Amino acid sequence: MIEVQNLTKRYGGFTAVDSISFEAHPGQVTGFLGPNGAGKTTTMRMLTGYMPPTSGKATVAGYDVFEQSMEVRKRIGYLLENVPLYRDMTPYSYLMYIAEIRGLDRRRQKVEEALDRVGMLGRANSQIRNLSKGMRQRVGIAQAILHNPDVLILDEPTIGLDPHQVLEVRDLVRELGRDHTLLFSTHILSEAEQVCDRVVIINHGHIIAQGTPAELRTELERGGRVLVRLHSPDGATQAVLDAIQAIPTVAAVEPSRDGVIATPINPEVDPRPDIARAVVQGGWDLIELRPLAVNLEEIFLELTRQSEAEETEGTASDAPDTLPEEEREEMA
Amino acid sequence: MSKVMAVFKRELGLYFRSPIAYGIAFALLFFIGVLFNAYISQANQQFPADSTYVPGLLTFLMFLVGPLLTMRLLAEERREGTLEVLMTLPMSEWHFIVGKFLAAWAYYTILLLITLVYHLILKQIGIPDDGAAFGAYLGAWLYGGAVLAVTMIWSAITEDQIVAAFLGAATVLVLYLAEIASTWVATQPGMSAASDFIREIGLQAHYGATLSRGIIRAEDIVYFILLMVGALFVTTRIVETRRWRA
């Protein structure tokens, strides 16, 4: 269980994470979704006790991440973004080292179990320097699950892997999500949609939406915009636009690459029956009529565009040259 | 304690797997061997050989050896990102840093023990002063520990091992030369207190005049231990604040 309330992290004048609140529950995979530099890694570092928050509160498994950091660290497994490992060690000796620092008993058995779970038992005694990126990733995950923690935090676990390895890691994440509280970050939307039970979308340090992928979808669909596609060689002609604009439940129309986007007079109204009728009466061939935001990608692009627009209107103070080194790297 | 041991064991093992550590050991022992040989052939004819010659030489060379042994300790972990992994494990910075320091000190101790062979050679050809040798070796051991702890601070400050080594060497030289600086300061009017202070801060005042002649004074031992604990404390604070600001 992870509970985050108004968590904020400021570096000098730059606010990396601005008063975010969310929860992650046991037995669920919570996806932390946002573009690079959105504040995902900073949030995870605060949750794992690596850095203290500027303000706000976060608890992991019931312990405060700042006040009871050691208790939190015992109950958390953390995979870092680029999986730092000791290249001169083998997966087995590395995990034994971590197990010893964690003060675990029955170390040998636990290390073997963790290696087995990530499918690395066969390479347990190879030097880490000779392992592929995907294998290192799995060693990193083995390190995170070694002590069977209540909470798992995985920072971009699929970054830099080939498509085959990505699928393997996603399966592993889903599987681990069944018996852990699992928070994982990604900037790949389809991944979040496939793997997560809940999604938290973050941009410029703000949470701009959260919920199940289905909830997010209906939320934006209720925003109500629909896409109308016609089978006509010259696309959306002025006549079509006028005809749809004339419908009483439609407030505005705009031509788009795929067809016509119609906005209803209010989000509760579904203008699709009226549009269908108008199009058919006009003698055009209707081939598609659907709510605009149907996958997470569109929702995400829509939401990040909105939050960016708000930001440029409001206080656009976050000049990129004031970013601390690490955040700048993230954005690059 | 088991956490300190875990870090200590890995780190000491690393010294024995690292070609650089072997290189340092080889260069040090070779250099001491050549100088000892030259010294003993000269001494044989003119004056009784000094049993504190080798530990004295070793303490002088620590301004080079110390930074080379410690430059890697924290700089590498930070550069590779492994420090972040360790700092999210249930282990305090203090345990981690003490474990690392003890490994460096243990490696240095092994080098020091190897140089005892020169004392055995002296015993073969004459009657060296065992008491003076004991004080000098004990002093060299503490001196080495203090130098390692001080140079480790630089490894925490910079990610660049070469920079850490250079600044470490410079720091140790300053501490080594403090006694010479103090004699100059003493020539200035009204500066005798300052001169005493500068001399007492330096390494030589607690080794050259006392331990290296077999004079074991509590204040010298306290000085070296305080220097070690103080430097480790500073290192811990640096690692902590680096992490908090990161």
Coordinates of C-alpha atoms in Angstrom, one line a residue:
Chain A
M1 CA 0.0 0.0 0.0
I2 CA 1.4 3.4 -1.0
E3 CA -0.4 6.6 0.1
V4 CA 0.9 9.9 -1.2
Q5 CA -0.5 13.2 0.0
N6 CA 0.5 16.6 -1.4
L7 CA 4.0 15.4 -2.0
T8 CA 6.3 18.2 -3.2
K9 CA 9.9 18.3 -4.3
R10 CA 11.7 21.6 -5.1
Y11 CA 15.2 21.9 -6.3
G12 CA 16.1 25.5 -5.6
G13 CA 13.5 27.5 -7.6
F14 CA 12.4 24.5 -9.7
T15 CA 9.5 22.4 -8.7
A16 CA 10.0 18.9 -9.9
V17 CA 7.0 17.4 -8.2
D18 CA 4.2 19.7 -7.2
S19 CA 1.8 18.6 -4.5
I20 CA 0.8 15.3 -5.9
S21 CA -1.6 12.8 -4.2
F22 CA -2.4 9.2 -5.2
E23 CA -2.7 5.7 -3.8
A24 CA -1.5 2.3 -4.9
H25 CA -3.2 -0.7 -3.6
P26 CA -2.0 -4.3 -2.9
G27 CA -2.6 -6.8 -5.6
Q28 CA -2.7 -4.1 -8.3
V29 CA -0.3 -2.7 -10.8
T30 CA -0.3 1.0 -10.7
G31 CA 1.2 2.7 -13.7
F32 CA 3.0 6.0 -13.3
L33 CA 2.7 7.5 -16.7
G34 CA 4.3 10.7 -18.0
P35 CA 6.8 12.1 -20.5
N36 CA 10.5 12.2 -19.7
G37 CA 11.2 14.8 -17.0
A38 CA 7.7 14.8 -15.7
G39 CA 8.8 14.0 -12.1
K40 CA 8.4 10.2 -12.1
T41 CA 11.8 9.3 -10.9
T42 CA 11.8 12.1 -8.3
T43 CA 8.6 10.8 -6.9
M44 CA 10.0 7.3 -6.7
R45 CA 13.2 8.5 -5.1
M46 CA 11.1 10.1 -2.4
L47 CA 9.0 7.0 -1.9
T48 CA 12.1 4.8 -1.5
G49 CA 13.7 7.1 1.0
Y50 CA 16.5 8.1 -1.3
M51 CA 15.6 11.8 -0.9
P52 CA 13.3 13.6 1.5
P53 CA 10.3 15.5 0.2
T54 CA 10.2 19.3 0.4
S55 CA 6.7 19.1 1.8
G56 CA 3.8 16.7 2.0
K57 CA 3.6 13.2 3.2
A58 CA 3.9 9.7 1.9
T59 CA 3.5 6.4 3.6
V60 CA 4.5 3.0 2.3
A61 CA 3.1 -0.1 4.0
G62 CA 1.9 2.2 6.8
Y63 CA 5.3 3.8 7.5
D64 CA 6.2 7.4 6.8
V65 CA 8.9 7.5 4.1
F66 CA 10.8 10.2 5.9
E67 CA 10.3 9.6 9.6
Q68 CA 10.5 5.8 9.4
S69 CA 12.8 5.4 6.4
M70 CA 14.5 2.2 7.6
E71 CA 11.1 0.5 8.1
V72 CA 10.0 1.6 4.7
R73 CA 13.3 0.3 3.1
K74 CA 12.8 -3.1 4.6
R75 CA 9.4 -3.4 3.0
I76 CA 10.2 -2.0 -0.4
G77 CA 11.9 -3.4 -3.5
Y78 CA 13.2 -0.8 -5.9
L79 CA 14.4 -1.2 -9.4
L80 CA 16.3 1.9 -10.6
E81 CA 15.9 3.3 -14.1
N82 CA 19.1 2.2 -15.6
V83 CA 19.7 -0.8 -13.3
P84 CA 23.1 0.0 -11.7
L85 CA 24.9 -3.2 -10.9
Y86 CA 28.5 -4.2 -9.9
R87 CA 30.0 -5.4 -13.2
D88 CA 32.7 -7.3 -11.5
M89 CA 30.2 -9.5 -9.6
T90 CA 28.0 -12.4 -10.7
P91 CA 24.2 -12.3 -10.3
Y92 CA 24.6 -14.8 -7.5
S93 CA 27.3 -13.0 -5.5
Y94 CA 25.5 -9.6 -6.1
L95 CA 22.3 -10.9 -4.7
M96 CA 24.1 -12.5 -1.7
Y97 CA 25.7 -9.2 -1.0
I98 CA 22.3 -7.4 -1.1
A99 CA 20.8 -10.2 1.1
E100 CA 23.6 -9.7 3.6
I101 CA 23.1 -6.0 3.8
R102 CA 19.4 -6.5 4.1
G103 CA 20.1 -8.9 7.0
L104 CA 18.1 -11.7 5.6
D105 CA 18.2 -15.3 6.9
R106 CA 18.3 -18.4 4.6
R107 CA 20.1 -16.2 2.1
R108 CA 21.2 -18.9 -0.3
Q109 CA 17.6 -20.2 -0.7
K110 CA 16.2 -16.7 -1.1
V111 CA 18.7 -15.7 -3.7
E112 CA 18.1 -18.9 -5.7
E113 CA 14.3 -18.4 -5.5
A114 CA 14.6 -14.8 -6.7
L115 CA 16.9 -15.8 -9.6
D116 CA 14.6 -18.6 -10.5
R117 CA 11.6 -16.3 -10.5
V118 CA 13.2 -14.0 -13.1
G119 CA 14.6 -17.0 -15.0
M120 CA 18.3 -16.2 -14.4
L121 CA 19.2 -19.3 -12.4
G122 CA 21.1 -20.7 -15.5
R123 CA 23.3 -17.6 -15.6
A124 CA 23.8 -17.1 -11.9
N125 CA 27.5 -17.4 -12.1
S126 CA 28.3 -15.4 -15.2
Q127 CA 30.0 -12.0 -14.7
I128 CA 27.4 -9.2 -14.8
R129 CA 29.6 -7.3 -17.3
N130 CA 29.0 -10.1 -19.8
L131 CA 25.2 -10.1 -19.5
S132 CA 22.8 -8.5 -22.0
K133 CA 20.7 -5.5 -21.1
G134 CA 17.6 -7.7 -20.7
M135 CA 19.4 -10.1 -18.3
R136 CA 20.7 -7.2 -16.2
Q137 CA 17.2 -5.9 -16.0
R138 CA 16.1 -9.3 -14.6
V139 CA 19.0 -9.3 -12.1
G140 CA 17.7 -5.9 -11.0
I141 CA 14.2 -7.2 -10.6
A142 CA 15.6 -10.2 -8.7
Q143 CA 17.3 -7.7 -6.4
A144 CA 14.0 -5.9 -5.9
I145 CA 12.0 -9.0 -5.0
L146 CA 14.7 -10.8 -3.1
H147 CA 13.2 -10.1 0.4
N148 CA 9.7 -10.6 -0.8
P149 CA 8.7 -7.0 -0.1
D150 CA 5.1 -5.7 0.3
V151 CA 5.7 -2.9 -2.1
L152 CA 7.6 -3.0 -5.4
I153 CA 8.7 0.2 -7.2
L154 CA 10.0 -0.3 -10.7
D155 CA 11.3 2.7 -12.6
E156 CA 11.0 2.2 -16.3
P157 CA 11.5 -1.5 -16.2
T158 CA 11.2 -2.0 -20.0
I159 CA 13.4 0.8 -21.2
G160 CA 16.1 -0.2 -23.6
L161 CA 15.0 -3.7 -24.1
D162 CA 14.2 -5.5 -27.3
P163 CA 10.5 -6.2 -28.1
H164 CA 10.8 -9.8 -27.0
Q165 CA 12.3 -8.9 -23.7
V166 CA 9.8 -6.1 -23.2
L167 CA 7.0 -8.7 -23.4
E168 CA 8.8 -10.9 -20.9
V169 CA 9.2 -8.1 -18.4
R170 CA 5.6 -7.0 -18.8
D171 CA 4.4 -10.5 -18.1
L172 CA 6.7 -10.5 -15.0
V173 CA 5.3 -7.2 -13.9
R174 CA 1.7 -8.4 -14.2
E175 CA 2.6 -11.6 -12.4
L176 CA 4.3 -9.7 -9.5
G177 CA 1.4 -7.3 -9.3
R178 CA -0.8 -10.1 -8.2
D179 CA 0.8 -10.5 -4.8
H180 CA 2.5 -7.1 -4.3
T181 CA 1.6 -3.4 -4.3
L182 CA 3.3 -2.6 -7.5
L183 CA 4.1 0.9 -8.8
F184 CA 5.9 1.1 -12.1
S185 CA 6.7 4.1 -14.2
T186 CA 6.7 4.2 -18.0
H187 CA 6.4 6.8 -20.7
I188 CA 5.0 4.2 -23.1
L189 CA 1.2 4.5 -23.2
S190 CA 0.3 1.2 -24.7
E191 CA 2.4 -0.5 -22.0
A192 CA 0.4 1.3 -19.2
E193 CA -2.8 0.3 -20.9
Q194 CA -1.8 -3.3 -21.2
V195 CA -0.3 -3.9 -17.8
C196 CA -1.9 -1.5 -15.3
D197 CA -4.9 -1.8 -13.1
R198 CA -4.7 1.9 -12.3
V199 CA -2.9 4.7 -14.1
V200 CA -1.6 8.0 -12.7
I201 CA -0.7 10.5 -15.4
I202 CA 1.9 13.0 -14.4
N203 CA 3.2 16.0 -16.4
H204 CA 5.4 18.8 -15.2
G205 CA 5.2 17.6 -11.7
H206 CA 1.4 17.7 -11.6
I207 CA -1.0 14.7 -11.6
I208 CA -3.3 15.5 -14.5
A209 CA -5.5 12.4 -14.3
Q210 CA -5.8 9.1 -12.5
G211 CA -8.0 6.1 -12.5
T212 CA -8.4 2.7 -14.2
P213 CA -7.7 2.8 -18.0
A214 CA -11.4 2.3 -18.5
E215 CA -12.4 5.2 -16.1
L216 CA -10.0 7.5 -17.9
R217 CA -11.5 6.5 -21.2
T218 CA -15.1 7.2 -20.1
E219 CA -14.1 10.4 -18.4
L220 CA -12.7 11.8 -21.6
E221 CA -15.4 10.4 -23.7
R222 CA -17.9 12.2 -21.6
G223 CA -16.0 15.3 -22.6
G224 CA -18.1 14.3 -25.5
R225 CA -16.2 15.1 -28.7
V226 CA -17.0 12.7 -31.6
L227 CA -15.2 11.9 -34.8
V228 CA -17.3 11.7 -38.0
R229 CA -15.7 10.0 -41.0
L230 CA -17.4 10.1 -44.3
H231 CA -16.7 8.1 -47.5
S232 CA -16.1 10.9 -49.8
P233 CA -13.2 11.6 -52.1
D234 CA -12.8 15.2 -51.2
G235 CA -13.1 14.6 -47.4
A236 CA -15.0 17.0 -45.3
T237 CA -16.6 19.6 -47.5
Q238 CA -18.1 22.8 -46.3
A239 CA -21.5 21.4 -47.0
V240 CA -20.9 18.6 -44.5
L241 CA -19.6 21.0 -41.9
D242 CA -22.6 23.2 -42.2
A243 CA -25.0 20.2 -42.1
I244 CA -23.4 19.0 -38.8
Q245 CA -23.2 22.5 -37.4
A246 CA -26.9 22.9 -38.0
I247 CA -27.7 20.0 -35.6
P248 CA -29.1 21.5 -32.3
T249 CA -27.1 19.2 -30.0
V250 CA -23.8 20.2 -31.7
A251 CA -22.0 23.3 -30.4
A252 CA -19.0 23.4 -32.7
V253 CA -17.4 21.5 -35.6
E254 CA -13.9 21.5 -36.9
P255 CA -12.3 19.6 -39.8
S256 CA -9.5 17.2 -39.0
R257 CA -7.2 14.9 -40.9
D258 CA -9.6 11.9 -40.5
G259 CA -12.9 13.7 -40.9
V260 CA -14.9 16.1 -38.8
I261 CA -14.7 16.6 -35.0
A262 CA -18.0 17.6 -33.5
T263 CA -18.3 19.0 -29.9
P264 CA -21.7 18.7 -28.2
I265 CA -23.4 21.5 -26.4
N266 CA -22.7 19.8 -23.1
P267 CA -20.8 16.7 -22.2
E268 CA -23.9 14.8 -21.0
V269 CA -25.5 14.9 -24.5
D270 CA -24.5 12.3 -27.0
P271 CA -24.9 13.9 -30.4
R272 CA -24.2 10.8 -32.4
P273 CA -27.8 9.8 -33.3
D274 CA -28.5 13.2 -34.6
I275 CA -25.2 13.4 -36.6
A276 CA -25.9 10.0 -38.1
R277 CA -29.3 11.1 -39.2
A278 CA -28.1 14.4 -40.6
V279 CA -25.3 12.7 -42.6
V280 CA -27.5 10.1 -44.1
Q281 CA -30.2 12.6 -44.9
G282 CA -27.6 14.7 -46.6
G283 CA -26.8 11.8 -48.9
W284 CA -23.3 11.2 -47.7
D285 CA -21.8 7.8 -46.8
L286 CA -21.0 7.5 -43.1
I287 CA -18.1 5.1 -42.4
E288 CA -17.2 5.9 -38.9
L289 CA -18.7 7.7 -35.9
R290 CA -16.9 7.3 -32.6
P291 CA -16.0 9.2 -29.4
L292 CA -12.7 10.9 -30.0
A293 CA -10.6 9.6 -27.1
V294 CA -10.7 5.9 -27.2
N295 CA -7.2 4.8 -26.2
L296 CA -4.8 6.0 -23.6
E297 CA -2.6 7.5 -26.1
E298 CA -5.2 10.0 -27.2
I299 CA -6.2 10.7 -23.6
F300 CA -2.6 11.3 -22.7
L301 CA -1.9 13.6 -25.6
E302 CA -5.1 15.4 -24.9
L303 CA -4.4 15.8 -21.2
T304 CA -0.7 16.8 -21.6
R305 CA -1.8 19.4 -24.2
Q306 CA -4.4 20.8 -21.9
S307 CA -1.9 21.1 -19.0
E308 CA 0.6 22.7 -21.2
A309 CA -1.9 25.2 -22.4
E310 CA -2.8 26.1 -18.8
E311 CA 0.8 26.4 -17.9
T312 CA 1.7 28.9 -20.7
E313 CA -1.3 31.0 -19.7
G314 CA -0.5 30.9 -16.0
T315 CA 2.9 31.2 -14.4
A316 CA 5.4 30.0 -17.0
S317 CA 8.3 30.2 -14.5
D318 CA 9.9 26.8 -15.0
A319 CA 12.8 27.8 -17.3
P320 CA 14.6 24.7 -18.4
D321 CA 18.0 26.1 -17.6
T322 CA 17.3 26.1 -13.9
L323 CA 16.8 22.4 -14.0
P324 CA 19.2 20.4 -11.8
E325 CA 21.6 18.2 -13.6
E326 CA 19.7 14.9 -13.2
E327 CA 16.4 16.3 -14.3
R328 CA 18.0 17.7 -17.4
E329 CA 19.4 14.3 -18.2
E330 CA 15.9 12.8 -17.8
M331 CA 14.5 15.3 -20.3
A332 CA 17.3 14.7 -22.8
Chain B
M1 CA 27.5 -4.8 12.4
S2 CA 26.8 -7.6 9.9
K3 CA 26.1 -4.8 7.4
V4 CA 29.5 -3.3 8.0
M5 CA 31.0 -6.7 7.6
A6 CA 29.1 -7.3 4.3
V7 CA 30.5 -4.1 2.8
F8 CA 33.9 -4.7 4.3
K9 CA 34.2 -8.2 2.8
R10 CA 33.1 -7.1 -0.7
E11 CA 35.4 -4.2 -0.7
L12 CA 38.4 -6.0 0.6
G13 CA 37.8 -8.8 -2.0
L14 CA 37.7 -6.1 -4.6
Y15 CA 41.2 -5.0 -3.6
F16 CA 42.4 -8.5 -4.3
R17 CA 40.7 -8.7 -7.6
S18 CA 41.7 -5.2 -8.8
P19 CA 44.9 -4.9 -11.0
I20 CA 45.3 -1.4 -9.8
A21 CA 45.5 -2.4 -6.2
Y22 CA 48.2 -5.0 -7.1
G23 CA 50.0 -2.3 -9.1
I24 CA 50.0 0.0 -6.1
A25 CA 51.2 -2.8 -3.8
F26 CA 53.9 -3.8 -6.3
A27 CA 55.2 -0.2 -6.8
L28 CA 55.2 0.5 -3.1
L29 CA 57.0 -2.6 -2.0
F30 CA 59.4 -2.4 -4.9
F31 CA 60.3 1.2 -4.1
I32 CA 60.7 0.5 -0.4
G33 CA 62.8 -2.6 -1.2
V34 CA 65.2 -0.6 -3.4
L35 CA 65.5 2.2 -0.9
F36 CA 66.0 -0.2 2.0
N37 CA 68.7 -2.0 0.0
A38 CA 70.5 1.3 -0.6
Y39 CA 70.1 2.4 3.0
I40 CA 71.3 -0.9 4.5
S41 CA 74.4 -1.1 2.4
Q42 CA 75.3 2.5 3.4
A43 CA 74.5 2.0 7.0
N44 CA 76.4 -1.2 7.3
Q45 CA 79.7 0.6 7.0
Q46 CA 79.0 3.8 8.8
F47 CA 76.3 3.7 11.5
P48 CA 73.8 1.2 13.0
A49 CA 70.8 0.7 10.8
D50 CA 67.6 2.4 12.1
S51 CA 64.8 -0.1 12.6
T52 CA 62.2 2.7 12.0
Y53 CA 63.5 3.5 8.5
V54 CA 60.9 1.4 6.7
P55 CA 57.8 2.5 8.5
G56 CA 59.0 6.1 8.3
L57 CA 59.3 5.8 4.6
L58 CA 55.9 4.2 4.3
T59 CA 54.3 7.1 6.2
F60 CA 55.9 9.5 3.8
L61 CA 54.7 7.6 0.8
M62 CA 51.2 7.6 2.1
F63 CA 50.5 10.9 0.4
L64 CA 50.6 8.9 -2.8
V65 CA 49.4 5.5 -1.7
G66 CA 46.5 6.7 0.4
P67 CA 44.6 8.6 -2.3
L68 CA 45.2 5.8 -4.8
L69 CA 43.7 3.3 -2.4
T70 CA 40.6 5.3 -1.6
M71 CA 39.9 7.3 -4.8
R72 CA 37.6 4.5 -6.1
L73 CA 35.6 3.8 -2.9
L74 CA 32.7 6.3 -3.3
A75 CA 33.4 8.0 -6.6
E76 CA 32.9 4.8 -8.5
E77 CA 29.7 3.9 -6.7
R78 CA 28.2 7.3 -7.4
R79 CA 29.2 7.3 -11.0
E80 CA 27.8 3.9 -11.6
G81 CA 24.6 4.7 -9.7
T82 CA 25.1 1.7 -7.4
L83 CA 25.2 4.2 -4.5
E84 CA 21.5 4.9 -5.0
V85 CA 20.7 1.2 -4.7
L86 CA 22.6 0.9 -1.5
M87 CA 21.0 4.1 -0.1
T88 CA 17.6 2.6 -0.5
L89 CA 18.5 -0.5 1.4
P90 CA 17.9 -0.6 5.1
M91 CA 21.5 0.4 6.0
S92 CA 22.8 3.7 7.3
E93 CA 25.4 5.7 5.5
W94 CA 27.7 5.4 8.5
H95 CA 27.7 1.6 8.3
F96 CA 28.4 1.7 4.6
I97 CA 31.3 4.2 4.9
V98 CA 32.9 2.5 7.9
G99 CA 32.8 -0.8 6.0
K100 CA 34.5 0.8 3.1
F101 CA 37.1 2.5 5.2
L102 CA 37.9 -0.6 7.2
A103 CA 38.5 -2.5 3.9
A104 CA 41.0 0.1 2.7
W105 CA 42.7 0.1 6.1
A106 CA 42.8 -3.7 6.2
Y107 CA 44.5 -3.7 2.7
Y108 CA 47.0 -1.1 3.9
T109 CA 47.6 -3.2 7.1
I110 CA 48.5 -6.2 4.9
L111 CA 51.0 -4.1 3.0
L112 CA 52.4 -2.9 6.3
L113 CA 52.7 -6.4 7.6
I114 CA 54.6 -7.4 4.4
T115 CA 57.2 -4.7 5.1
L116 CA 57.9 -6.4 8.4
V117 CA 60.2 -8.6 6.4
Y118 CA 62.7 -5.8 6.4
H119 CA 62.7 -5.9 10.2
L120 CA 63.5 -9.6 10.0
I121 CA 66.4 -8.8 7.7
L122 CA 67.7 -6.3 10.1
K123 CA 67.5 -9.0 12.8
Q124 CA 69.6 -11.3 10.7
I125 CA 72.4 -8.8 10.2
G126 CA 72.4 -6.9 13.5
I127 CA 70.5 -6.1 16.7
P128 CA 67.7 -3.6 15.7
D129 CA 65.9 -1.6 18.4
D130 CA 62.6 -3.7 18.7
G131 CA 60.9 -1.1 20.9
A132 CA 61.4 1.7 18.5
A133 CA 60.3 -0.5 15.6
F134 CA 57.1 -1.4 17.5
G135 CA 56.3 2.2 18.1
A136 CA 57.1 3.1 14.5
Y137 CA 55.0 0.3 13.0
L138 CA 52.1 1.0 15.4
G139 CA 52.4 4.7 14.4
A140 CA 52.6 3.9 10.7
W141 CA 49.4 1.8 11.1
L142 CA 47.5 4.6 12.7
Y143 CA 49.0 7.2 10.4
G144 CA 47.9 5.2 7.4
G145 CA 44.4 4.8 8.7
A146 CA 44.1 8.6 9.3
V147 CA 45.4 9.3 5.8
L148 CA 43.0 6.8 4.2
A149 CA 40.0 8.3 6.1
V150 CA 41.0 11.9 5.1
T151 CA 41.5 11.0 1.4
M152 CA 38.2 9.2 1.3
I153 CA 36.4 12.5 1.8
W154 CA 37.5 13.5 -1.7
S155 CA 36.1 10.3 -3.1
A156 CA 32.7 11.3 -1.6
I157 CA 32.9 14.8 -3.0
T158 CA 33.8 14.1 -6.6
E159 CA 32.7 11.5 -9.1
D160 CA 36.0 11.7 -10.8
Q161 CA 38.6 9.3 -9.3
I162 CA 41.6 11.2 -10.7
V163 CA 40.4 14.4 -9.2
A164 CA 39.8 12.6 -5.9
A165 CA 43.3 11.2 -6.0
F166 CA 44.9 14.6 -6.8
L167 CA 43.0 16.5 -4.1
G168 CA 43.6 13.7 -1.7
A169 CA 47.3 13.8 -2.3
A170 CA 47.3 17.6 -1.9
T171 CA 45.4 17.4 1.4
V172 CA 47.8 14.9 2.8
L173 CA 50.8 16.9 1.7
V174 CA 49.4 19.9 3.5
L175 CA 48.9 17.9 6.6
Y176 CA 52.4 16.4 6.2
L177 CA 54.1 19.8 5.7
A178 CA 52.2 21.5 8.5
E179 CA 55.2 21.1 10.8
I180 CA 57.5 23.0 8.4
A181 CA 54.9 25.7 7.9
S182 CA 54.6 26.0 11.7
T183 CA 58.4 26.7 12.1
W184 CA 58.0 29.5 9.6
V185 CA 54.9 30.9 11.3
A186 CA 56.9 30.8 14.6
T187 CA 59.4 33.3 13.2
Q188 CA 56.6 35.9 12.9
P189 CA 56.1 38.1 15.9
G190 CA 53.3 37.2 18.3
M191 CA 52.3 34.0 16.4
S192 CA 53.6 31.3 18.7
A193 CA 50.1 30.1 19.6
A194 CA 49.2 29.9 15.9
S195 CA 52.4 28.1 15.2
D196 CA 51.7 25.5 17.9
F197 CA 48.2 25.0 16.5
I198 CA 49.4 24.4 13.0
R199 CA 52.1 22.0 14.1
E200 CA 49.6 20.0 16.2
I201 CA 47.1 19.8 13.3
G202 CA 49.8 18.2 11.1
L203 CA 50.6 14.5 10.8
Q204 CA 54.3 14.8 11.5
A205 CA 54.1 16.3 14.9
H206 CA 52.3 13.1 16.1
Y207 CA 54.6 10.7 14.3
G208 CA 58.0 12.0 13.3
A209 CA 59.0 13.2 16.8
T210 CA 57.3 10.6 18.9
L211 CA 55.9 7.3 17.6
S212 CA 58.6 6.9 14.9
R213 CA 61.2 6.9 17.8
G214 CA 59.2 4.4 19.8
I215 CA 57.7 7.0 22.1
I216 CA 54.0 6.0 22.5
R217 CA 52.0 8.9 23.8
A218 CA 48.2 8.8 24.4
E219 CA 47.7 12.2 22.7
D220 CA 49.2 11.0 19.4
I221 CA 47.0 7.9 19.4
V222 CA 44.0 10.0 20.2
Y223 CA 45.0 12.4 17.4
F224 CA 45.0 9.7 14.8
I225 CA 41.8 8.1 16.0
L226 CA 40.1 11.5 16.1
L227 CA 41.3 12.3 12.6
M228 CA 39.8 9.0 11.4
V229 CA 36.5 9.3 13.1
G230 CA 36.2 13.0 12.2
A231 CA 37.0 12.3 8.5
L232 CA 34.5 9.4 8.4
F233 CA 31.9 11.6 9.9
V234 CA 32.5 14.3 7.4
T235 CA 32.3 11.7 4.6
T236 CA 29.0 10.4 5.9
R237 CA 27.5 13.9 6.0
I238 CA 28.7 14.6 2.4
V239 CA 27.1 11.4 1.2
E240 CA 23.9 12.3 3.0
T241 CA 23.6 15.8 1.7
R242 CA 24.6 14.8 -1.8
R243 CA 21.7 12.3 -1.7
W244 CA 19.3 14.9 -0.3
R245 CA 20.1 17.4 -2.9
A246 CA 20.5 15.0 -5.8

